[in-house]
XYZ file of C-alpha atoms in Angstrom:
202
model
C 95.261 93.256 112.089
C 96.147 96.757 112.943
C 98.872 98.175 115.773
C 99.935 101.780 116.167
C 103.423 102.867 116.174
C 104.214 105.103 119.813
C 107.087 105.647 121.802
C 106.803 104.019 124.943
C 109.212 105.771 127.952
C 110.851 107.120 124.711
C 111.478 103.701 122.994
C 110.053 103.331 120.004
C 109.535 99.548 118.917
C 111.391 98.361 115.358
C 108.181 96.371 114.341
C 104.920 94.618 115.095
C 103.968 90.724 113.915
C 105.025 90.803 109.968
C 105.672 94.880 110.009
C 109.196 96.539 110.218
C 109.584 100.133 109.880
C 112.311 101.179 108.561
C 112.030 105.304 108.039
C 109.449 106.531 110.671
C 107.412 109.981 109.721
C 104.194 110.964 111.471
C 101.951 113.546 109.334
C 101.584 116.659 110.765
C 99.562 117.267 114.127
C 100.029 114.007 114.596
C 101.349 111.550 117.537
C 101.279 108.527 116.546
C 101.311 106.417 113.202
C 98.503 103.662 112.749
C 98.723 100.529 110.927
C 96.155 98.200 109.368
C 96.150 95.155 107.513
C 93.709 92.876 105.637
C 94.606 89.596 103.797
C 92.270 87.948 101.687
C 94.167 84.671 99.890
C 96.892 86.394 98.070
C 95.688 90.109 97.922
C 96.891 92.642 101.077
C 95.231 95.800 101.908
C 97.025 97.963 103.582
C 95.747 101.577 105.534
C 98.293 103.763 107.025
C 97.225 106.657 109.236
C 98.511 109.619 111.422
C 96.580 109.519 114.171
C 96.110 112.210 116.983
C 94.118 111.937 120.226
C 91.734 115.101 121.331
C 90.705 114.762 124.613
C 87.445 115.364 125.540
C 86.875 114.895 129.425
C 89.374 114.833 132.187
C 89.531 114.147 135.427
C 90.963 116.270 137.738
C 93.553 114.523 139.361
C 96.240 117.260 140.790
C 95.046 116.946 144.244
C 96.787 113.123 144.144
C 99.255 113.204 140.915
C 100.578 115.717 138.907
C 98.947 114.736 135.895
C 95.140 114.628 135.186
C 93.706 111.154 134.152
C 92.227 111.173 130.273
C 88.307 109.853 130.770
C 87.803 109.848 126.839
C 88.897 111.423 123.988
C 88.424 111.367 119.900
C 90.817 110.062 117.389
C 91.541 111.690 114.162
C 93.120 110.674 111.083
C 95.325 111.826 108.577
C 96.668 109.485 105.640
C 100.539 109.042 105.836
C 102.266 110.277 102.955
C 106.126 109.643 104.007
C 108.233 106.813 105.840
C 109.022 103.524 105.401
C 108.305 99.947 106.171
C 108.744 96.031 105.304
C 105.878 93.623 105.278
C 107.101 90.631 105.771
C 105.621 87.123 104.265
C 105.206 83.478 104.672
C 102.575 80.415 103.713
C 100.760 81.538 106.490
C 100.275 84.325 105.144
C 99.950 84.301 101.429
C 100.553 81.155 98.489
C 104.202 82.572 97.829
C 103.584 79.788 94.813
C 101.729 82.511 93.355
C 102.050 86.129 92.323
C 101.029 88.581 95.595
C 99.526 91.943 95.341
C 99.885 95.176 97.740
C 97.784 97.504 97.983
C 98.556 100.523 100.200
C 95.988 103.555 100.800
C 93.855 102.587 97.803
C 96.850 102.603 95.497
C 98.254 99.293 94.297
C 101.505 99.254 94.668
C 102.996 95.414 93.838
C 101.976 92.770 92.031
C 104.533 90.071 91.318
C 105.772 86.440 92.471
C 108.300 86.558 95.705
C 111.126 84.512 96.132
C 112.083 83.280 99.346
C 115.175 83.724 100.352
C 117.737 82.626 103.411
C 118.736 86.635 104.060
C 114.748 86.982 105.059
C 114.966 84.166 107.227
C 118.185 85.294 108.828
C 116.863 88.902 109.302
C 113.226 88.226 110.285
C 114.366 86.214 112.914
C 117.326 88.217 114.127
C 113.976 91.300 114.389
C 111.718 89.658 115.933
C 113.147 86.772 117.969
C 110.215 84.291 117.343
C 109.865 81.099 116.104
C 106.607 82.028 114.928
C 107.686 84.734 112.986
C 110.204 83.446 110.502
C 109.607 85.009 107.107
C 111.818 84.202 104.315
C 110.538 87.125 101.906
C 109.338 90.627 102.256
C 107.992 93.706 99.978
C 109.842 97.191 101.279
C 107.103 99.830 100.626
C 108.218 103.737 100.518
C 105.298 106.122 101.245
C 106.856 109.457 99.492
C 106.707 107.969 96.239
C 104.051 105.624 96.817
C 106.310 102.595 95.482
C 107.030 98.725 97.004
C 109.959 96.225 95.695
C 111.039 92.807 96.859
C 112.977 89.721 95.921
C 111.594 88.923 92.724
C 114.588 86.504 91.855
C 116.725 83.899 93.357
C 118.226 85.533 96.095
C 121.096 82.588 97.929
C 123.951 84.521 98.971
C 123.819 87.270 101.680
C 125.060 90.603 101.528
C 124.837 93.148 104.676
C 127.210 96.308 106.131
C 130.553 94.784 107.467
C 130.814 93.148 110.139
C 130.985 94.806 113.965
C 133.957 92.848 114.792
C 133.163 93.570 118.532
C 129.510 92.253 118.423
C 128.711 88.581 119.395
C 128.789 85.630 116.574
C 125.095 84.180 116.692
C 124.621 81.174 114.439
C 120.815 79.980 113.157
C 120.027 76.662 111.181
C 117.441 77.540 108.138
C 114.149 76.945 109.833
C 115.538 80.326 111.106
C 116.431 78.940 114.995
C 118.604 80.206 116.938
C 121.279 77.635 118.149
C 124.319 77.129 119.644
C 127.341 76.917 117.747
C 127.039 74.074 115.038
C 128.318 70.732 115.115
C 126.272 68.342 113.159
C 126.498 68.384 109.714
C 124.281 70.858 107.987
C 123.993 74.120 106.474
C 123.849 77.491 109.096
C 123.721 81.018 108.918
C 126.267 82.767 110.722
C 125.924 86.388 111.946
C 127.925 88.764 113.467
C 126.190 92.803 113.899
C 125.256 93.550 110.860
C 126.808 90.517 109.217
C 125.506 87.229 107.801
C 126.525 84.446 105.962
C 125.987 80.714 104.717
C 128.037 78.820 106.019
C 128.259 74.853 105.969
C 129.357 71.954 108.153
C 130.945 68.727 106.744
């Protein structure tokens, strides 16, 4: 799996399939930042790149546009060595039964068992807006030092910024759905901006 990171009309996306970045930095002489991802049963591979585009033919287009039109071009590389990002994780993914290890630009950089949690499930969703892509656990990996850290312990209760009391109440069951507003009995998240909590129907 790989995706590159660009601005598009000057909007730069929050994440890609099981990525979220969370710092952006591109290396120097560099446009873009490029992503890519190998899984093999519980071990992850990661590569993260700079990348920047020479171009090496053109075609000269002024006589129609303003710009010319790109005909080819060579990519190079340079290994990111800032910024910050989540990879996000589920049984499609990995065995979260057993311990999962990150490695990130040849340096291994977690090893340990995950534990799912409901704030994953609330946030992944509330990102990414896909059934599909649900993740109740994550490893947050910071480039500078080279480091990664995620729920390792029972994590129940959720904790975010307060609440943006003019932003929209959005309520999700725990298979991570978005829903209407509860009324069968059951157990919900409730969010508001920045803001999420259990709550529970009786």
């Amino acid at each position: 799996m790989s995706w590159e990171d660009y601005p598009m009309d000057g909007n730069w996306r929050k994440g890609f399939f099981n990525i979220q970045v969370t710092r952006r930095s591109i290396p120097a002489q560099c446009e873009r930042v490029y992503y890519e991802m190998d899984i093999e049963g519980n071990n992850i591979t990661m590569r993260v790149n700079g990348v920047h585009y020479q171009t090496t033919d053109i075609y000269d287009n002024s006589y129609q546009y303003s710009d010319d039109l790109v005909l080819n071009f060579n990519r190079h590389y340079a290994t990111a060595t800032s910024g910050e990002f989540k990879v996000y994780l589920n049984n499609d993914l990995v065995d979260l039964s057993k311990p999962v290890t990150l490695t990130v630009n040849g340096k291994k950089v977690f090893n340990g068992k995950l534990q799912p949690n409901l704030a994953d499930m609330v946030n992944s969703t509330a990102l990414f807006y896909d059934k599909e892509r649900v993740y109740p656990t994550h490893i947050d990996v910071n480039l500078d030092n080279m480091t990664a850290d995620g729920p390792t312990s029972g994590i129940d209760s959720l904790t975010a910024d307060d609440a943006d009391e003019n932003a929209p109440i959005e309520y999700y069951n725990l298979q991570g759905i978005r829903i209407e507003k509860p009324t069968e009995k059951g157990i919900y998240i409730r969010r508001q901006g920045s803001k999420a909590t259990k709550i529970a129907i009786h």
